[in-house]
mmCIF file of C-alpha atoms in Angstrom:
data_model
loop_
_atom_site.group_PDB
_atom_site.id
_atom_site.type_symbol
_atom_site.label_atom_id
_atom_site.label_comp_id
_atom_site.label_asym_id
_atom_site.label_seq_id
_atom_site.Cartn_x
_atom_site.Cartn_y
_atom_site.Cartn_z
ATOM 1 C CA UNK A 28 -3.956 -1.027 30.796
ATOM 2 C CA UNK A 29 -5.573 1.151 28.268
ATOM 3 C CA UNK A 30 -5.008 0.769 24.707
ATOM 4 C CA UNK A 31 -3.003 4.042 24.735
ATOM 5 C CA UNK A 32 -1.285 2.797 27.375
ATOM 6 C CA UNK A 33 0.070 -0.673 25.568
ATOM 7 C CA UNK A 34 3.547 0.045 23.532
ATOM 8 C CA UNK A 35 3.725 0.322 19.928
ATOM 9 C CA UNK A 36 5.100 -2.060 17.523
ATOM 10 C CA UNK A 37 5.160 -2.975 13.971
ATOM 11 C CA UNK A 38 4.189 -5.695 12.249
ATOM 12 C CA UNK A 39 5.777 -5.717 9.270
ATOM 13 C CA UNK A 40 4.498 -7.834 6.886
ATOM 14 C CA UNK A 41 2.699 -11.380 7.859
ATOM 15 C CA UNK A 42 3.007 -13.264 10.596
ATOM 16 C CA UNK A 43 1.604 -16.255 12.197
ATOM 17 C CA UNK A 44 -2.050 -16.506 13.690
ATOM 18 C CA UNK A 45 -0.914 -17.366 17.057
ATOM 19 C CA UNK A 46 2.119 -14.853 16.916
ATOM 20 C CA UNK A 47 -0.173 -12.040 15.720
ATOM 21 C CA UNK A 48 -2.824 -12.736 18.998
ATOM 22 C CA UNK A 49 0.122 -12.470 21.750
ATOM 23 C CA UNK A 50 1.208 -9.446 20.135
ATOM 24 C CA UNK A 51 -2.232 -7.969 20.070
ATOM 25 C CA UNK A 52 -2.458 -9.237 23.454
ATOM 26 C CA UNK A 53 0.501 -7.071 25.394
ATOM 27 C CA UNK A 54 1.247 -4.179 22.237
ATOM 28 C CA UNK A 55 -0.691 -1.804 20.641
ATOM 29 C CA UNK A 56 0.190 -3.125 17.232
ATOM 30 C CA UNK A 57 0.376 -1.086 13.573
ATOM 31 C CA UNK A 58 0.332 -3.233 11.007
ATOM 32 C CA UNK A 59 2.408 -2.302 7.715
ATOM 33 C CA UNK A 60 2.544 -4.329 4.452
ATOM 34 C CA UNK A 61 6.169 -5.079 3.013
ATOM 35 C CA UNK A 62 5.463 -3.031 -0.107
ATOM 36 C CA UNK A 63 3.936 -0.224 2.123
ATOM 37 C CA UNK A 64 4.702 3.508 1.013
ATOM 38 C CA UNK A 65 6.668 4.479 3.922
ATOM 39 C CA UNK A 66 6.974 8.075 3.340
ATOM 40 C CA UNK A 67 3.025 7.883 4.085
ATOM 41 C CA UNK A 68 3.301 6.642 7.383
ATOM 42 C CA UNK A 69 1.377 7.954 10.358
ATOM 43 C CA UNK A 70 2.900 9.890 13.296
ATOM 44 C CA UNK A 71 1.967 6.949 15.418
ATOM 45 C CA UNK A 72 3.800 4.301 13.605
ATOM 46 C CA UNK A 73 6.468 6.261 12.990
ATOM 47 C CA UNK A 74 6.747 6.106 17.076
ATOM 48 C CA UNK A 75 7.003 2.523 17.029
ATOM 49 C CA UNK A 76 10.210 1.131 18.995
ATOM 50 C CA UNK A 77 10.370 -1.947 17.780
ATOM 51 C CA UNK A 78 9.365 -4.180 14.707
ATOM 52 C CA UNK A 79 8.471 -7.791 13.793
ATOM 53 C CA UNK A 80 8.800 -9.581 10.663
ATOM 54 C CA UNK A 81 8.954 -12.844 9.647
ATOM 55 C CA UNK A 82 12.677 -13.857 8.104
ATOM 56 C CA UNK A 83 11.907 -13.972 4.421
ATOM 57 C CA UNK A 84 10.732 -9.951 4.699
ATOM 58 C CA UNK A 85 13.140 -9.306 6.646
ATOM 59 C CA UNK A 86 14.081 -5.301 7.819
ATOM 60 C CA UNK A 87 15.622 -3.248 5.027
ATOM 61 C CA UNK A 88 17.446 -0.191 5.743
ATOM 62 C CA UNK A 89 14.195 1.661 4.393
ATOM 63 C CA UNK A 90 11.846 0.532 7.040
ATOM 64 C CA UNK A 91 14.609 1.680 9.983
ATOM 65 C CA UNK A 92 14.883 4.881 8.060
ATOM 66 C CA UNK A 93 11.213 5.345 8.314
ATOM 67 C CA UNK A 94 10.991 4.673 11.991
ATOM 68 C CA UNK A 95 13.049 7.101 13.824
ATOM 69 C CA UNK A 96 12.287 5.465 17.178
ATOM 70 C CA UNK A 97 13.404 1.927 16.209
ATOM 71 C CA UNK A 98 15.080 0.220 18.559
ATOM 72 C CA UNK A 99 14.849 -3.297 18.420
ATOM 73 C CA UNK A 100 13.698 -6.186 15.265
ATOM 74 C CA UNK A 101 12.520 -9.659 16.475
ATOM 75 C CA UNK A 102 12.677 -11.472 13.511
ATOM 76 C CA UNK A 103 10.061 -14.450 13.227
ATOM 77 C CA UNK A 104 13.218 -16.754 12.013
ATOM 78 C CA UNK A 105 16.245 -17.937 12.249
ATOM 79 C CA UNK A 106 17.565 -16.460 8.894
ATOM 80 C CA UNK A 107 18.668 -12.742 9.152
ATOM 81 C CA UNK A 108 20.004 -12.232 5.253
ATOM 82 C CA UNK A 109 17.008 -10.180 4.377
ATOM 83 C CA UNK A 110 17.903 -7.435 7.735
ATOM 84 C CA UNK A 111 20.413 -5.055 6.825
ATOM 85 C CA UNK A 112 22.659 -5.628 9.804
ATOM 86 C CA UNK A 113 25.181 -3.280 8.680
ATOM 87 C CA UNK A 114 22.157 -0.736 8.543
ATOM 88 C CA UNK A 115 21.244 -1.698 11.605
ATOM 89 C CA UNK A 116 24.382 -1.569 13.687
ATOM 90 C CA UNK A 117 24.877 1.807 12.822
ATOM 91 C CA UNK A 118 21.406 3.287 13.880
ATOM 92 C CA UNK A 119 22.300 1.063 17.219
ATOM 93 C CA UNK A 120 18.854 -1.256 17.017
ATOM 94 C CA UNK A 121 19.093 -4.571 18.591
ATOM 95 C CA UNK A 122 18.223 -7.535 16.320
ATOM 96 C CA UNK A 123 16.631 -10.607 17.603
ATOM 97 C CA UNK A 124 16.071 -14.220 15.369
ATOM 98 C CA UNK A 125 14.613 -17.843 16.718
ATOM 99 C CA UNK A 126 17.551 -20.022 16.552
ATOM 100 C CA UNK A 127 17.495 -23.850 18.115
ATOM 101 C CA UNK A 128 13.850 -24.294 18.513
ATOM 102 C CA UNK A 129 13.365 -25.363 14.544
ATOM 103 C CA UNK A 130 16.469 -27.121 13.940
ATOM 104 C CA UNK A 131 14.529 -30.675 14.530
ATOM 105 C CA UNK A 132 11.993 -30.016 11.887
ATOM 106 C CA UNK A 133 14.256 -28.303 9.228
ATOM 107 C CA UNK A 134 16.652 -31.184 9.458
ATOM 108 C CA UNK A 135 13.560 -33.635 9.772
ATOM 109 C CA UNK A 136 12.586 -32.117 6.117
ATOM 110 C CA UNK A 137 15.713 -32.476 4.671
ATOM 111 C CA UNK A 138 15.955 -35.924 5.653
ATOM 112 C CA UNK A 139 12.804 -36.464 3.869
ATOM 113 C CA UNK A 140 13.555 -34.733 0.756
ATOM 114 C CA UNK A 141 17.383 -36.776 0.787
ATOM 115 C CA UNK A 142 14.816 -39.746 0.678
ATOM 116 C CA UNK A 143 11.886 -38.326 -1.624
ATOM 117 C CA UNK A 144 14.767 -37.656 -4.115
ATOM 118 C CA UNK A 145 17.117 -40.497 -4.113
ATOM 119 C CA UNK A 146 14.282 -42.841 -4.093
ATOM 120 C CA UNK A 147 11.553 -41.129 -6.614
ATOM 121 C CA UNK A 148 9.022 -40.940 -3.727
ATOM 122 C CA UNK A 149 7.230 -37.927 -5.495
ATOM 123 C CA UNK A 150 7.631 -39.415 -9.206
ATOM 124 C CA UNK A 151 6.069 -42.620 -8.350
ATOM 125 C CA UNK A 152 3.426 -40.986 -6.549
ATOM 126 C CA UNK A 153 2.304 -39.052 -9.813
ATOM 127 C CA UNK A 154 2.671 -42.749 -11.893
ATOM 128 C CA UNK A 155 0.123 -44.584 -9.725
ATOM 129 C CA UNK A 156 -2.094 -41.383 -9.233
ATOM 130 C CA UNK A 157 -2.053 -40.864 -13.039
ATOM 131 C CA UNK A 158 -2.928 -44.674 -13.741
ATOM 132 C CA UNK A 159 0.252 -45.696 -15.072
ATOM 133 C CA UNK A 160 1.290 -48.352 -13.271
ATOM 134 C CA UNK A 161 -2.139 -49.997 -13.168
ATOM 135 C CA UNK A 162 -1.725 -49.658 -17.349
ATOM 136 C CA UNK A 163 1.401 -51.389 -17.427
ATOM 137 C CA UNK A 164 4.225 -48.790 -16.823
ATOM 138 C CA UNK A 165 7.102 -50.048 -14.314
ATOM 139 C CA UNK A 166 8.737 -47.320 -12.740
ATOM 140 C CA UNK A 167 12.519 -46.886 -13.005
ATOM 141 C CA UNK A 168 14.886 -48.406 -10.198
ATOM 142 C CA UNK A 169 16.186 -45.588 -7.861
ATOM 143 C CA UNK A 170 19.056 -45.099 -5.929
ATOM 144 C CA UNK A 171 19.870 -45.739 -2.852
ATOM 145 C CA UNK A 172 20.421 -43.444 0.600
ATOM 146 C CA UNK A 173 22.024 -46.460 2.763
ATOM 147 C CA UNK A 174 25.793 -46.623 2.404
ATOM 148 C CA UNK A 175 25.906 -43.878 0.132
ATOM 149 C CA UNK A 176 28.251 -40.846 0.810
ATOM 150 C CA UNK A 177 26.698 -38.045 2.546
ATOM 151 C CA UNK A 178 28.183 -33.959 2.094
ATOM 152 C CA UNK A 179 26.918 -31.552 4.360
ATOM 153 C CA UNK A 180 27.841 -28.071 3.257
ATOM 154 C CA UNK A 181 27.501 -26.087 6.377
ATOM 155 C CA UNK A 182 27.779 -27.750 9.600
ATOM 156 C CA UNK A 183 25.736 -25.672 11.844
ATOM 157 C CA UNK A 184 23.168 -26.405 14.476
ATOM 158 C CA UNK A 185 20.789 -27.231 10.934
ATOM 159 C CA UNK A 186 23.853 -29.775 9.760
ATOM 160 C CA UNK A 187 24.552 -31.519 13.144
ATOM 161 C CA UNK A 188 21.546 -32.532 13.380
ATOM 162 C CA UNK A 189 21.099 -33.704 9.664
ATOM 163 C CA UNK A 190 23.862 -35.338 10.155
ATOM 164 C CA UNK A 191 22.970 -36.969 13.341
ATOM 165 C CA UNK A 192 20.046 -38.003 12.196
ATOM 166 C CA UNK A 193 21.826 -40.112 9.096
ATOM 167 C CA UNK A 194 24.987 -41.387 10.876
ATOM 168 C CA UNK A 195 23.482 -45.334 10.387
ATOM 169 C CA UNK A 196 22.155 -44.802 7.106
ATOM 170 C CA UNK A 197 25.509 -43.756 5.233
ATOM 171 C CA UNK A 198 28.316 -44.939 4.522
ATOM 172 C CA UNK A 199 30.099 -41.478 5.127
ATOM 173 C CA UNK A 200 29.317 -38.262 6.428
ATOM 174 C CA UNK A 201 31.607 -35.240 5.148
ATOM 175 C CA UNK A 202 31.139 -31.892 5.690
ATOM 176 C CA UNK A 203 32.693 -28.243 4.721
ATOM 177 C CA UNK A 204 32.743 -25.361 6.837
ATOM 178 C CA UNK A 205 34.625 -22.051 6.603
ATOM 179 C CA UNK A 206 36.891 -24.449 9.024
ATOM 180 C CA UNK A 207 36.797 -27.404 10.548
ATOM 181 C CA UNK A 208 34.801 -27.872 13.565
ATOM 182 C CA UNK A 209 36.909 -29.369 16.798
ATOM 183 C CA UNK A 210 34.369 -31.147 17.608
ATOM 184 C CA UNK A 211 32.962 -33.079 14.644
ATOM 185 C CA UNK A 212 33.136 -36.842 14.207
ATOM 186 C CA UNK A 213 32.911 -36.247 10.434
ATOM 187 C CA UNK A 214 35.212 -35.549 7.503
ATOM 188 C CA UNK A 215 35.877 -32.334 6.623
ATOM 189 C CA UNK A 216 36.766 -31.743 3.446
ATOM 190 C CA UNK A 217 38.741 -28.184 2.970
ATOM 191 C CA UNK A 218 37.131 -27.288 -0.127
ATOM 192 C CA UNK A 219 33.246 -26.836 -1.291
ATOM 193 C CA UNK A 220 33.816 -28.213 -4.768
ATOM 194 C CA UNK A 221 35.800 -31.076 -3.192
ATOM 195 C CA UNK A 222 33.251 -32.029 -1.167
ATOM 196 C CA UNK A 223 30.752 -32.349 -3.736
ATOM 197 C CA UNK A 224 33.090 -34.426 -5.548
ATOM 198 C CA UNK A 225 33.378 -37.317 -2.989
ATOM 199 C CA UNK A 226 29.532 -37.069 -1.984
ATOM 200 C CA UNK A 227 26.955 -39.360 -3.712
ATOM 201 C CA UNK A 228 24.692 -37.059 -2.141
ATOM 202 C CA UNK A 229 25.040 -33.062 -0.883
ATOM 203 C CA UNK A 230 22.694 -30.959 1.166
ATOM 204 C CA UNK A 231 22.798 -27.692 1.611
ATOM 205 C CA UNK A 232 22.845 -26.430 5.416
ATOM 206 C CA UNK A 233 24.873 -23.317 5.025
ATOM 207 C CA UNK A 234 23.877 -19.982 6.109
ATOM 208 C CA UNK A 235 22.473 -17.003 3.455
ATOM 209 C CA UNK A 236 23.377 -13.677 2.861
ATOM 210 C CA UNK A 237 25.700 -11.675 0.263
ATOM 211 C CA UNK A 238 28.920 -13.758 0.967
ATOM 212 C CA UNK A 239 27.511 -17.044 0.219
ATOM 213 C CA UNK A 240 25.157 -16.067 -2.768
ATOM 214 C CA UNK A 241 25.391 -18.816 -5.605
ATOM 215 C CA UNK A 242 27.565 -20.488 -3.510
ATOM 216 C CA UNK A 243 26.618 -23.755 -5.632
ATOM 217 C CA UNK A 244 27.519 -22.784 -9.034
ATOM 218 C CA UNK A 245 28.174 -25.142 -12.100
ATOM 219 C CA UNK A 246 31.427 -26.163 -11.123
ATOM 220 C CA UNK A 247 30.071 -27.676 -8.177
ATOM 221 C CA UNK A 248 27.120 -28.931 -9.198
ATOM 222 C CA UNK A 249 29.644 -30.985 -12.116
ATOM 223 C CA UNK A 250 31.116 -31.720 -9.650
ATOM 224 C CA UNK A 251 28.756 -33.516 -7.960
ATOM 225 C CA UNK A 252 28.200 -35.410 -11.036
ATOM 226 C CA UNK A 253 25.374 -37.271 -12.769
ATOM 227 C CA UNK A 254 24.572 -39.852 -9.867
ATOM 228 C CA UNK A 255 24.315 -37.166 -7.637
ATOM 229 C CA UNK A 256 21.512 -35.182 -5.882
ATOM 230 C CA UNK A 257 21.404 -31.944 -3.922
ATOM 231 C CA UNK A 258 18.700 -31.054 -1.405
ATOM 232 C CA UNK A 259 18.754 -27.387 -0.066
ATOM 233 C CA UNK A 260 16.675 -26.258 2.918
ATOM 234 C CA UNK A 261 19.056 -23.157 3.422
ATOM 235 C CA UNK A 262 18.331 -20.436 0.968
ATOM 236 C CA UNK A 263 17.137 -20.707 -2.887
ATOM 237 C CA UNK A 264 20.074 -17.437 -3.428
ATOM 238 C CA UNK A 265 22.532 -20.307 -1.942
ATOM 239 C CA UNK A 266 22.112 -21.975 -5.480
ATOM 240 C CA UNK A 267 22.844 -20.627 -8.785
ATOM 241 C CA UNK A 268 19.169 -21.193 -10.003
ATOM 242 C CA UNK A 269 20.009 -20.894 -13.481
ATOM 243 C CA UNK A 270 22.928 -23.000 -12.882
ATOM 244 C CA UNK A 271 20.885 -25.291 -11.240
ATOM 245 C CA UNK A 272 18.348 -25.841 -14.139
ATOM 246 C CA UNK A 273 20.826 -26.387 -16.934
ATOM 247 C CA UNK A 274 22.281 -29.465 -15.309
ATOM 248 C CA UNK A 275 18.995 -30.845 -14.159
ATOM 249 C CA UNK A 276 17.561 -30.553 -17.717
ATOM 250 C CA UNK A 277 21.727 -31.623 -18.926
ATOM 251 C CA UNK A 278 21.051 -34.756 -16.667
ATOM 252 C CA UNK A 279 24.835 -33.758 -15.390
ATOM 253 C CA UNK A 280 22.806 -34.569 -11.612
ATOM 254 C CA UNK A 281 20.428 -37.290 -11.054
ATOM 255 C CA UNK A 282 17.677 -34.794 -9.475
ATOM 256 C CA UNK A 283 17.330 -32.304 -6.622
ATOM 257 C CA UNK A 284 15.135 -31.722 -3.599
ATOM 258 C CA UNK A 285 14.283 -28.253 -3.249
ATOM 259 C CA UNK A 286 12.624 -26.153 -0.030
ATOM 260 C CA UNK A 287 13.720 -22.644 -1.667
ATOM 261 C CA UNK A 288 13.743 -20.538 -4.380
ATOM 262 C CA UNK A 289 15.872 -17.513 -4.986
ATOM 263 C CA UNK A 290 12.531 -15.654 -6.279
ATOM 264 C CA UNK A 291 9.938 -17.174 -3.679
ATOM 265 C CA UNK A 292 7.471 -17.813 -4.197
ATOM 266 C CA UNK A 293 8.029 -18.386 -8.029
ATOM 267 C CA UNK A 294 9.894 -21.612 -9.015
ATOM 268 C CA UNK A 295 11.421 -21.649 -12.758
ATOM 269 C CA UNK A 296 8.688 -23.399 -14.640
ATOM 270 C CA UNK A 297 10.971 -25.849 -15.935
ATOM 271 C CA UNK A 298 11.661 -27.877 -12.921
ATOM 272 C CA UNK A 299 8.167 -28.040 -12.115
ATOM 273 C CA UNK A 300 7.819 -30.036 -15.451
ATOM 274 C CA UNK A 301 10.838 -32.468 -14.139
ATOM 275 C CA UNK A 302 10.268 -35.348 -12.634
ATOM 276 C CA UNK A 303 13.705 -36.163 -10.851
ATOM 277 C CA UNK A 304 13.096 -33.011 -8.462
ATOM 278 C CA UNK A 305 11.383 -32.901 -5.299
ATOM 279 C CA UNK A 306 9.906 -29.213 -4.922
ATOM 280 C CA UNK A 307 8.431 -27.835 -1.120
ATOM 281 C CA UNK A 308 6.833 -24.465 -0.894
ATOM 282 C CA UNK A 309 9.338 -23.310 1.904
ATOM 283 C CA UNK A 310 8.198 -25.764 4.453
ATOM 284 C CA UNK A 311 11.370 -26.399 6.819
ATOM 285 C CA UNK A 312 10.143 -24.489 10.077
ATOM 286 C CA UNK A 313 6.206 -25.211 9.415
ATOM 287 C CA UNK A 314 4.523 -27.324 12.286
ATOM 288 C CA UNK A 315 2.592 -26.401 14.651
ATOM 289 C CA UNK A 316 4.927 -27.100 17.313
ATOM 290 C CA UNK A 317 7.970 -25.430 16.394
ATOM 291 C CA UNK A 318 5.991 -22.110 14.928
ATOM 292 C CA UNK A 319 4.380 -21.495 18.359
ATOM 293 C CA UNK A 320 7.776 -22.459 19.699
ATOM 294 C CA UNK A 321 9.338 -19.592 17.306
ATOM 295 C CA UNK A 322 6.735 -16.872 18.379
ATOM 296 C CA UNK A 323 6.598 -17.534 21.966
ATOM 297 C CA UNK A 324 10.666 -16.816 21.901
ATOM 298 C CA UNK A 325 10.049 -13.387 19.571
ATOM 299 C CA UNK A 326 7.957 -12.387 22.470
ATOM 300 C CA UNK A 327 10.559 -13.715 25.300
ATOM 301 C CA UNK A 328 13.209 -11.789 23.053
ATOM 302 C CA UNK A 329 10.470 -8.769 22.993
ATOM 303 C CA UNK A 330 10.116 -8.997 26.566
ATOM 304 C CA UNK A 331 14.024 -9.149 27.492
ATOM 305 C CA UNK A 332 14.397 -6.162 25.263
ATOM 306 C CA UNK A 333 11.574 -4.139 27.356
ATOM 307 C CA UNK A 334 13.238 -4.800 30.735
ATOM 308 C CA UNK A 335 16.844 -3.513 29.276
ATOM 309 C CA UNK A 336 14.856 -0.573 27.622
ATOM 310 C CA UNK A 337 13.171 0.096 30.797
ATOM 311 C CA UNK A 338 16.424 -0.103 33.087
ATOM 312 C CA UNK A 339 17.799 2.283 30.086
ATOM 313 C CA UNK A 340 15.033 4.515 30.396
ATOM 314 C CA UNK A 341 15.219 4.574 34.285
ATOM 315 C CA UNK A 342 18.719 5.673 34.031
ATOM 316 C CA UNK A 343 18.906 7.980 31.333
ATOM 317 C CA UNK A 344 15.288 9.840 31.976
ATOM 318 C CA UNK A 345 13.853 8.890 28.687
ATOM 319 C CA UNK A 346 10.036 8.784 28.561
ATOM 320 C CA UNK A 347 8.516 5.797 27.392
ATOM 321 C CA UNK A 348 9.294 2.390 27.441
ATOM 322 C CA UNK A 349 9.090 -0.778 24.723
ATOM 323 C CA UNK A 350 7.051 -2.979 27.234
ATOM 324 C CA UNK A 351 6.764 -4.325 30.659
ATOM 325 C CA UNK A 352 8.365 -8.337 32.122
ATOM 326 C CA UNK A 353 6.351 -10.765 30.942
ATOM 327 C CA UNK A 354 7.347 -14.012 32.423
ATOM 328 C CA UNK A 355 11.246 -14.950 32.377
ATOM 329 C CA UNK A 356 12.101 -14.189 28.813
ATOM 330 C CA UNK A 357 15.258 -14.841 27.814
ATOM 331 C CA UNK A 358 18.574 -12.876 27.010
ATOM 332 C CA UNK A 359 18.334 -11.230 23.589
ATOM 333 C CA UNK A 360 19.578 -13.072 20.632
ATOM 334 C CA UNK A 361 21.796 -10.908 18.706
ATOM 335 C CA UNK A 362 21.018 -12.260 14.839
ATOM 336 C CA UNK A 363 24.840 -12.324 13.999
ATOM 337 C CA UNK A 364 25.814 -15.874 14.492
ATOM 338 C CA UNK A 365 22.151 -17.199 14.019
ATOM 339 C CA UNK A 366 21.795 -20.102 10.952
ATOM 340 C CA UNK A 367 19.862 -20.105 7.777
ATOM 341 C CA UNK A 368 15.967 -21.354 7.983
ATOM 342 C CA UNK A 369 12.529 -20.173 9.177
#
């Protein structure tokens, strides 16, 4: 196949090394910054009939505007909040995310940061690197994770298996959902504030987007009181940042561990000066394994949406197609009940 033969796509912002070479490998592929000028764009791109992105760029209505031939975004995450859905429903394009195959390492990370937090892994780290303890200075005692009280806020794939992976360690698990899941061998607790009154301990699991925007405000992070943490691997807009800050610096929590930001990559400057919070540069999704395990599903979810484009196309007498079968794909993975990480 000639390279006017392969299909177009768009990459639309960055990807991932490995992602980027399969693409190259089967798609003629037209690279496009996020903070492109899309009234500039080329004939060719505009011909493009489908787009890739990783979650935290996303697919604003602009982009589908600017792509008349659009019919399909694989998202390079599980998240979705930064796709216009709405937007995207209307102009009938198909929108594909990565769920199940990171839900190990995000949970693995909040684990960790339950742990880095509670027990002042990264503050103690900085005291012997800086000399202190070899000086003289005793670190303060910590909490403790095992038999504490454990609130999950948002028991999703992401939460089960947070959860799961803490059942011996605590002394509870509670959770709050929009309702209670059947199925759970936890407590639910029917309210969010409620739940972050009974936990010693609260990570956030729950899914982005517009309805659940500063879902943590200062009423539940008061709540939560001043022996209490929070660790969020869901989305920094989950938080009320500002919120966030003032009882940190208030000491009305004991500390935080942190994965995102509402403004990533900037993190207010005043919890990088606080010791009691555990900061990651969005790392939840980030091994090796699981990334190639994300981008080898965009490309099954690419592929599934070429053979139904195809059998389209064969029916209706449209010319072109998005792509040809590569190996068994998988059913597309319509981003509306998807979770909250990439």
């Amino acid at each position: 196949m000639t390279d006017t033969d392969r299909p177009a796509i768009v990459a639309f912002g960055p990807l991932y090394p490995y992602l980027d070479a399969e693409l190259e490998r089967r798609f003629t592929v037209h690279a496009v910054p996020a903070d492109a000028d899309l009234a500039a764009l080329s004939p060719a791109i505009r011909a493009a009939r489908a787009l890739v992105s990783f979650g935290s760029v996303g697919a604003p209505a602009a982009i589908m505007d600017a792509l008349p031939a659009l019919e399909m975004i694989g998202l390079f995450s599980v998240g979705y909040d930064k796709v216009d859905i709405d937007h995207a429903r209307a102009k009938g394009i198909r929108v594909t995310n990565t769920p199940d195959v990171l839900t190990d390492d995000v949970a693995d990370l909040a684990v960790g940061l339950l742990y880095a937090t509670v027990r002042n892994i990264a503050a103690n780290d900085r005291l012997v690197r800086a000399g202190a303890w070899a000086q003289g200075r005793k670190p303060a005692l910590s909490a403790r994770v095992t038999g504490s009280r454990i609130g999950i806020l948002g028991l999703g794939r992401i939460g089960r298996a947070i959860a799961w992976r803490l059942e011996r360690q605590a002394g509870e698990i509670l959770y709050h959902n929009r309702s209670e899941a059947a199925d759970a061998p936890y407590r639910y607790v029917a309210d969010a504030i409620d739940l972050a009154r009974q936990s010693d301990a609260l990570i956030v699991a729950t899914s982005g987007g517009p309805e659940a925007a500063r879902l943590v405000d200062a009423a539940m992070l008061d709540a939560l009181g001043p022996q209490g943490v929070i660790v969020n691997i869901s989305r920094g807009s989950v938080i009320d940042e500002d919120a966030l800050v003032a009882a940190l610096a208030a000491r009305r929590i004991a500390g935080a561990g942190l994965d995102v930001f509402a403004h990533e990559p900037h993190v207010p400057p005043a919890l990088l000066a606080m010791d009691q919070v555990v900061l990651q540069p969005h790392q939840g999704s980030a091994t090796v394994h699981t990334r190639g395990a994300m981008a080898d599903l965009v490309i099954a979810n690419l592929d599934a949406a070429a053979r139904f484009l195809r059998e389209r196309d064969d029916v209706t007498g449209r010319v072109g197609t998005l792509g040809w079968c590569y190996g068994g794909g998988v059913a597309l993975s319509y981003a509306l009940g998807g979770e909250e990480h990439e």
